[in-house]
Short mmCIF file of C-alpha atoms and ligand atoms in Angstrom, two decimals:
data_model
loop_
_atom_site.label_atom_id
_atom_site.label_comp_id
_atom_site.label_asym_id
_atom_site.label_seq_id
_atom_site.Cartn_x
_atom_site.Cartn_y
_atom_site.Cartn_z
CA MET K 1 -62.82 77.84 -198.84
CA PRO K 2 -60.50 79.84 -196.57
CA ALA K 3 -61.57 80.16 -192.90
CA ILE K 4 -63.59 83.32 -192.24
CA LYS K 5 -61.65 85.67 -189.95
CA SER K 6 -63.57 88.14 -187.76
CA SER K 7 -62.78 91.77 -188.48
CA THR K 8 -60.80 93.61 -185.81
CA HIS K 9 -62.56 96.84 -186.90
CA LEU K 10 -66.01 95.74 -185.76
CA PRO K 11 -67.25 96.64 -182.26
CA ARG K 12 -67.30 93.66 -179.91
CA PRO K 13 -69.95 93.52 -177.20
CA ALA K 14 -69.07 91.83 -173.90
CA VAL K 15 -69.91 88.11 -174.06
CA VAL K 16 -71.74 86.23 -171.30
CA ILE K 17 -71.85 82.46 -171.59
CA CYS K 18 -74.96 81.14 -169.83
CA PHE K 19 -75.64 77.62 -168.59
CA SER K 20 -79.37 77.66 -167.93
CA GLY K 21 -82.55 75.66 -168.23
CA LEU K 22 -85.15 76.15 -170.95
CA ASP K 23 -88.48 77.43 -169.62
CA PRO K 24 -91.05 77.33 -172.44
CA THR K 25 -93.01 80.22 -170.89
CA GLY K 26 -90.07 82.54 -171.58
CA GLY K 27 -90.32 83.95 -168.05
CA ALA K 28 -87.33 82.25 -166.43
CA GLY K 29 -84.22 80.34 -167.52
CA ILE K 30 -82.32 81.01 -170.70
CA SER K 31 -84.80 83.42 -172.29
CA ALA K 32 -84.68 85.57 -169.16
CA ASP K 33 -80.89 85.55 -169.47
CA ILE K 34 -80.88 86.52 -173.13
CA GLU K 35 -83.28 89.41 -172.54
CA ALA K 36 -81.54 90.78 -169.45
CA ILE K 37 -78.05 90.45 -170.97
CA THR K 38 -79.14 92.05 -174.24
CA ALA K 39 -80.70 94.94 -172.28
CA GLN K 40 -77.25 95.66 -170.85
CA GLY K 41 -75.73 95.86 -174.32
CA ALA K 42 -73.91 92.53 -173.95
CA HIS K 43 -74.17 89.31 -175.98
CA CYS K 44 -75.51 86.04 -174.51
CA CYS K 45 -74.20 82.67 -175.69
CA PRO K 46 -76.86 80.19 -174.52
CA LEU K 47 -76.04 76.65 -173.36
CA ILE K 48 -79.05 74.58 -172.26
CA SER K 49 -78.45 72.58 -169.08
CA CYS K 50 -81.96 71.11 -168.87
CA HIS K 51 -85.40 71.30 -170.46
CA THR K 52 -88.42 71.93 -168.24
CA VAL K 53 -92.10 71.25 -168.66
CA GLN K 54 -93.89 74.14 -166.98
CA ASN K 55 -96.42 76.94 -167.19
CA SER K 56 -96.60 80.26 -165.39
CA SER K 57 -97.74 78.51 -162.18
CA ASP K 58 -95.17 75.74 -161.67
CA VAL K 59 -92.63 73.26 -163.02
CA GLN K 60 -93.95 69.76 -163.75
CA HIS K 61 -90.91 67.96 -165.11
CA VAL K 62 -87.18 68.45 -165.76
CA GLN K 63 -85.17 66.62 -168.41
CA GLN K 64 -81.40 66.93 -168.20
CA ALA K 65 -79.33 67.87 -171.23
CA ASP K 66 -77.07 65.15 -172.55
CA PRO K 67 -73.71 65.70 -170.78
CA GLN K 68 -71.65 64.82 -173.86
CA LEU K 69 -73.62 67.20 -176.05
CA LEU K 70 -73.33 70.00 -173.48
CA THR K 71 -69.58 69.45 -173.20
CA ARG K 72 -69.16 69.45 -176.97
CA GLN K 73 -71.31 72.57 -177.40
CA ALA K 74 -69.33 74.44 -174.73
CA THR K 75 -65.92 73.30 -175.99
CA THR K 76 -66.67 74.21 -179.58
CA LEU K 77 -68.04 77.58 -178.51
CA LEU K 78 -65.12 78.39 -176.22
CA ASP K 79 -62.54 77.37 -178.81
CA ASP K 80 -63.92 80.20 -180.93
CA ILE K 81 -65.42 82.89 -178.68
CA LYS K 82 -63.77 84.31 -175.56
CA PRO K 83 -66.22 84.94 -172.71
CA ASP K 84 -66.18 88.04 -170.50
CA ALA K 85 -68.36 86.34 -167.86
CA PHE K 86 -70.14 83.08 -167.12
CA LYS K 87 -73.66 82.93 -165.72
CA ILE K 88 -74.81 79.65 -164.21
CA GLY K 89 -78.51 79.05 -163.53
CA ALA K 90 -80.62 75.90 -163.08
CA LEU K 91 -78.42 72.82 -163.61
CA GLY K 92 -80.82 70.19 -162.24
CA CYS K 93 -78.44 67.39 -161.21
CA ALA K 94 -74.94 66.68 -159.89
CA GLU K 95 -73.69 65.30 -163.21
CA THR K 96 -74.49 68.56 -165.03
CA VAL K 97 -72.83 70.53 -162.22
CA LYS K 98 -69.64 68.52 -162.83
CA VAL K 99 -69.78 69.12 -166.59
CA VAL K 100 -70.21 72.89 -166.08
CA ALA K 101 -67.52 73.08 -163.38
CA ASN K 102 -65.05 71.26 -165.66
CA ILE K 103 -65.66 73.79 -168.42
CA VAL K 104 -65.51 76.89 -166.20
CA ARG K 105 -62.34 75.63 -164.45
CA GLN K 106 -60.54 75.76 -167.81
CA HIS K 107 -61.16 79.55 -168.02
CA PRO K 108 -59.74 81.06 -164.83
CA GLY K 109 -59.95 84.79 -164.18
CA ILE K 110 -63.36 85.26 -165.83
CA PRO K 111 -66.21 86.45 -163.55
CA VAL K 112 -68.69 83.70 -162.66
CA VAL K 113 -72.20 84.51 -161.41
CA LEU K 114 -73.94 81.52 -159.84
CA ASP K 115 -77.72 81.55 -159.31
CA PRO K 116 -78.09 78.37 -157.20
CA VAL K 117 -81.55 77.38 -158.48
CA ILE K 118 -83.03 74.54 -156.42
CA SER K 119 -86.77 74.97 -156.92
CA ALA K 120 -89.15 77.10 -158.96
CA GLY K 121 -91.12 80.02 -157.53
CA GLY K 122 -94.25 77.82 -157.58
CA GLY K 123 -92.45 75.26 -155.37
CA GLY K 124 -91.77 72.65 -158.11
CA LYS K 125 -88.41 70.90 -157.81
CA LEU K 126 -85.62 71.86 -160.20
CA SER K 127 -83.11 69.60 -158.46
CA ARG K 128 -82.29 65.95 -158.09
CA GLU K 129 -80.56 64.33 -155.12
CA GLY K 130 -76.91 65.40 -154.84
CA LEU K 131 -77.35 68.75 -156.64
CA ILE K 132 -76.74 70.94 -153.58
CA GLU K 133 -73.66 68.99 -152.46
CA ALA K 134 -72.23 69.17 -156.00
CA ILE K 135 -72.82 72.94 -156.17
CA ILE K 136 -71.04 73.37 -152.82
CA ASP K 137 -68.05 71.21 -153.75
CA GLU K 138 -67.62 71.98 -157.45
CA LEU K 139 -69.05 75.44 -158.18
CA LEU K 140 -68.73 77.63 -155.08
CA PRO K 141 -64.90 77.55 -155.31
CA LEU K 142 -65.18 78.94 -158.87
CA THR K 143 -67.81 81.60 -158.15
CA SER K 144 -67.30 85.37 -158.14
CA VAL K 145 -70.83 86.25 -156.97
CA CYS K 146 -73.43 83.76 -155.75
CA THR K 147 -77.01 85.11 -155.75
CA PRO K 148 -79.07 82.88 -153.43
CA ASN K 149 -82.40 83.84 -151.96
CA THR K 150 -82.61 83.22 -148.22
CA LEU K 151 -84.03 79.69 -148.67
CA GLU K 152 -81.22 78.70 -151.04
CA ALA K 153 -78.56 80.23 -148.77
CA LEU K 154 -79.78 78.13 -145.82
CA LYS K 155 -79.47 75.00 -147.98
CA LEU K 156 -75.97 75.85 -149.23
CA GLY K 157 -74.59 76.63 -145.75
CA GLN K 158 -74.05 74.30 -142.82
CA HIS K 159 -76.42 76.30 -140.58
CA PRO K 160 -79.99 75.54 -141.74
CA THR K 161 -81.61 78.18 -139.51
CA ASP K 162 -79.06 81.02 -139.55
CA GLU K 163 -78.75 83.13 -142.72
CA THR K 164 -75.62 85.02 -141.63
CA LEU K 165 -73.72 81.87 -140.67
CA SER K 166 -74.87 80.18 -143.89
CA VAL K 167 -73.49 83.08 -145.93
CA ALA K 168 -70.19 82.75 -144.03
CA ASP K 169 -70.15 79.03 -144.94
CA ILE K 170 -70.70 79.87 -148.63
CA LEU K 171 -67.82 82.38 -148.60
CA GLN K 172 -65.69 79.82 -146.78
CA ARG K 173 -66.06 77.52 -149.80
CA GLY K 174 -64.09 79.97 -151.94
CA CYS K 175 -66.89 82.06 -153.42
CA HIS K 176 -65.84 85.75 -153.47
CA ALA K 177 -69.19 87.41 -152.77
CA VAL K 178 -72.76 86.53 -151.86
CA LEU K 179 -75.67 88.72 -152.93
CA LEU K 180 -78.36 87.42 -150.56
CA THR K 181 -81.80 88.38 -151.88
CA GLY K 182 -84.46 89.04 -149.26
CA SER K 183 -87.80 88.80 -151.07
CA HIS K 184 -88.72 85.50 -149.35
CA ARG K 185 -88.49 87.09 -145.88
CA ASP K 186 -91.67 88.21 -144.14
CA THR K 187 -90.69 91.89 -144.04
CA LYS K 188 -92.44 95.07 -145.13
CA ASP K 189 -89.58 96.24 -147.36
CA VAL K 190 -87.27 93.89 -149.26
CA HIS K 191 -83.74 93.94 -147.87
CA HIS K 192 -80.89 92.49 -149.96
CA GLN K 193 -77.34 92.18 -148.63
CA LEU K 194 -74.01 91.87 -150.44
CA TYR K 195 -71.33 90.08 -148.41
CA GLN K 196 -67.82 90.07 -149.83
CA SER K 197 -64.90 87.90 -148.78
CA ASN K 198 -62.94 91.08 -147.89
CA GLY K 199 -65.40 91.54 -145.01
CA THR K 200 -67.50 94.37 -146.46
CA THR K 201 -71.31 94.24 -146.38
CA ASN K 202 -73.65 96.44 -148.43
CA HIS K 203 -77.39 96.77 -147.84
CA TYR K 204 -80.02 97.50 -150.50
CA ARG K 205 -83.65 98.19 -149.54
CA TYR K 206 -86.64 98.38 -151.89
CA PRO K 207 -90.39 98.75 -151.28
CA ARG K 208 -92.04 95.31 -151.50
CA LEU K 209 -94.04 94.73 -154.72
CA ALA K 210 -97.39 93.00 -154.36
CA ALA K 211 -97.12 90.27 -157.04
CA GLU K 212 -95.12 87.05 -157.50
CA TYR K 213 -92.76 86.89 -160.47
CA HIS K 214 -91.46 84.15 -162.75
CA GLY K 215 -87.74 84.59 -163.43
CA SER K 216 -86.77 87.41 -161.11
CA GLY K 217 -83.67 85.58 -159.85
CA CYS K 218 -82.59 84.77 -163.42
CA THR K 219 -83.05 88.42 -164.39
CA LEU K 220 -80.92 89.63 -161.50
CA ALA K 221 -78.08 87.11 -161.95
CA SER K 222 -77.80 87.50 -165.71
CA CYS K 223 -77.90 91.31 -165.55
CA LEU K 224 -75.18 91.13 -162.91
CA ALA K 225 -73.06 88.85 -165.12
CA ALA K 226 -73.45 91.27 -168.05
CA LEU K 227 -72.30 94.19 -165.88
CA LEU K 228 -69.29 92.28 -164.50
CA ALA K 229 -68.48 91.32 -168.10
CA GLN K 230 -68.31 95.05 -168.82
CA SER K 231 -65.82 95.61 -165.97
CA HIS K 232 -68.13 97.11 -163.34
CA ASN K 233 -66.91 96.34 -159.83
CA VAL K 234 -69.01 93.93 -157.76
CA THR K 235 -70.56 96.56 -155.47
CA ASP K 236 -71.66 98.86 -158.32
CA ALA K 237 -72.80 95.93 -160.47
CA CYS K 238 -75.01 94.59 -157.66
CA GLN K 239 -76.65 97.99 -157.15
CA LEU K 240 -77.26 98.43 -160.90
CA ALA K 241 -78.55 94.85 -161.33
CA LEU K 242 -80.93 95.17 -158.37
CA ASP K 243 -82.24 98.49 -159.75
CA TYR K 244 -82.72 96.93 -163.22
CA CYS K 245 -84.52 93.95 -161.69
CA ARG K 246 -86.79 96.25 -159.66
CA ASP K 247 -87.61 98.20 -162.87
CA CYS K 248 -88.43 94.96 -164.73
CA LEU K 249 -90.67 93.73 -161.90
CA SER K 250 -92.41 97.12 -161.57
CA ALA K 251 -93.30 96.93 -165.29
CA ALA K 252 -94.25 93.20 -165.19
CA TYR K 253 -97.01 91.72 -167.33
CA SER K 254 -99.33 88.75 -167.00
CA LEU K 255 -99.64 86.05 -169.68
CA GLY K 256 -101.11 83.01 -167.91
CA GLU K 257 -102.91 82.05 -164.72
CA GLY K 258 -99.81 82.07 -162.51
CA GLN K 259 -96.89 84.37 -161.74
CA GLN K 260 -96.24 87.62 -163.57
CA PHE K 261 -93.40 88.05 -166.07
CA PRO K 262 -90.63 90.60 -165.51
CA ASN K 263 -90.57 93.15 -168.33
CA ARG K 264 -86.90 92.99 -169.27
CA LYS K 265 -87.43 94.92 -172.49
CA LEU K 266 -86.27 98.06 -170.77
CA LEU K 267 -83.26 100.23 -171.33
CA PRO K 268 -80.52 99.98 -168.68
CA THR K 269 -81.18 101.84 -165.43
CA GLY K 270 -80.82 105.58 -165.85
CA SER K 271 -81.64 105.46 -169.58
CA ASN K 272 -85.43 105.18 -169.33
CA GLN K 273 -87.28 108.36 -170.15
CA ASN K 274 -89.26 108.28 -166.92
CA ASP K 275 -86.26 107.56 -164.62
N1 PLP X 1 -84.42 78.38 -164.41
C1 PLP X 1 -85.47 77.71 -164.92
C2 PLP X 1 -85.28 76.89 -166.15
C3 PLP X 1 -86.71 77.76 -164.30
O1 PLP X 1 -87.71 77.11 -164.84
C4 PLP X 1 -86.85 78.55 -163.12
C5 PLP X 1 -88.13 78.66 -162.45
O2 PLP X 1 -89.15 78.19 -162.89
C6 PLP X 1 -85.74 79.22 -162.62
C7 PLP X 1 -84.56 79.12 -163.30
C8 PLP X 1 -85.79 80.06 -161.41
O3 PLP X 1 -86.68 81.09 -161.57
P1 PLP X 1 -86.63 82.36 -160.61
O4 PLP X 1 -85.74 83.36 -161.24
O5 PLP X 1 -88.06 82.79 -160.55
O6 PLP X 1 -86.10 81.89 -159.29
#
């Protein structure tokens, strides 16, 4: 049989390749990515970095993906489909970080959004020893936008008590921009900041929502990757992704005993009838 050639006449959505964990609740990880990316009109190619055992309250166990299988899946995929962005979520251990970095390094010039997941919202660990050091050494130099919350930023920088200096450390590692999310701070409103390596800083403020959510960081980072994949600039993409995330959280639903689930089944910001 002759090889099937794709038709040049068909529309091609922007492609985001995601390296993320599987969360069987569907709230976080790869299913969050697929939903948020689809909602932006882009296509998600899912690569599973780890499997988790968890419910809506917390993570109980993490099992790493087989590195050889992950490499083979990614290589086969990338030999065929050209990505417009990469999104990197929970990787779990240093070995998986190295596998992902090796793959991404072979595709320079493509936006990379890194959500440096270290633990779950419920406090359960999503990291083994050496993960943070591997992210700093291997992934930050490849990253277009890193999306840490304040706790993650303090771990990635060399200044464990100073957020601003930690962000400077992250940028120093070669990452182009840091979208520092502020929901973990004890403040009335939530204040997010975008720091870019060209020295600009943007501030985004939102009223604080009362609940706790499962997969809010995944929603933000994957939406951002889908927007960068569609050629939005970083400043606009961060604003749009934060607005989308706020909309998803405002419309959240509850399925289990623990955190609420972002409702990502929304049209992009500005398209909802009640906007
Ligand atoms: N990725 C996976 C597979 C997870 O299980 C979790 C949290 O449980 C996360 C990422 C991070 O979730 P959040 O977006 O709530 O920080």
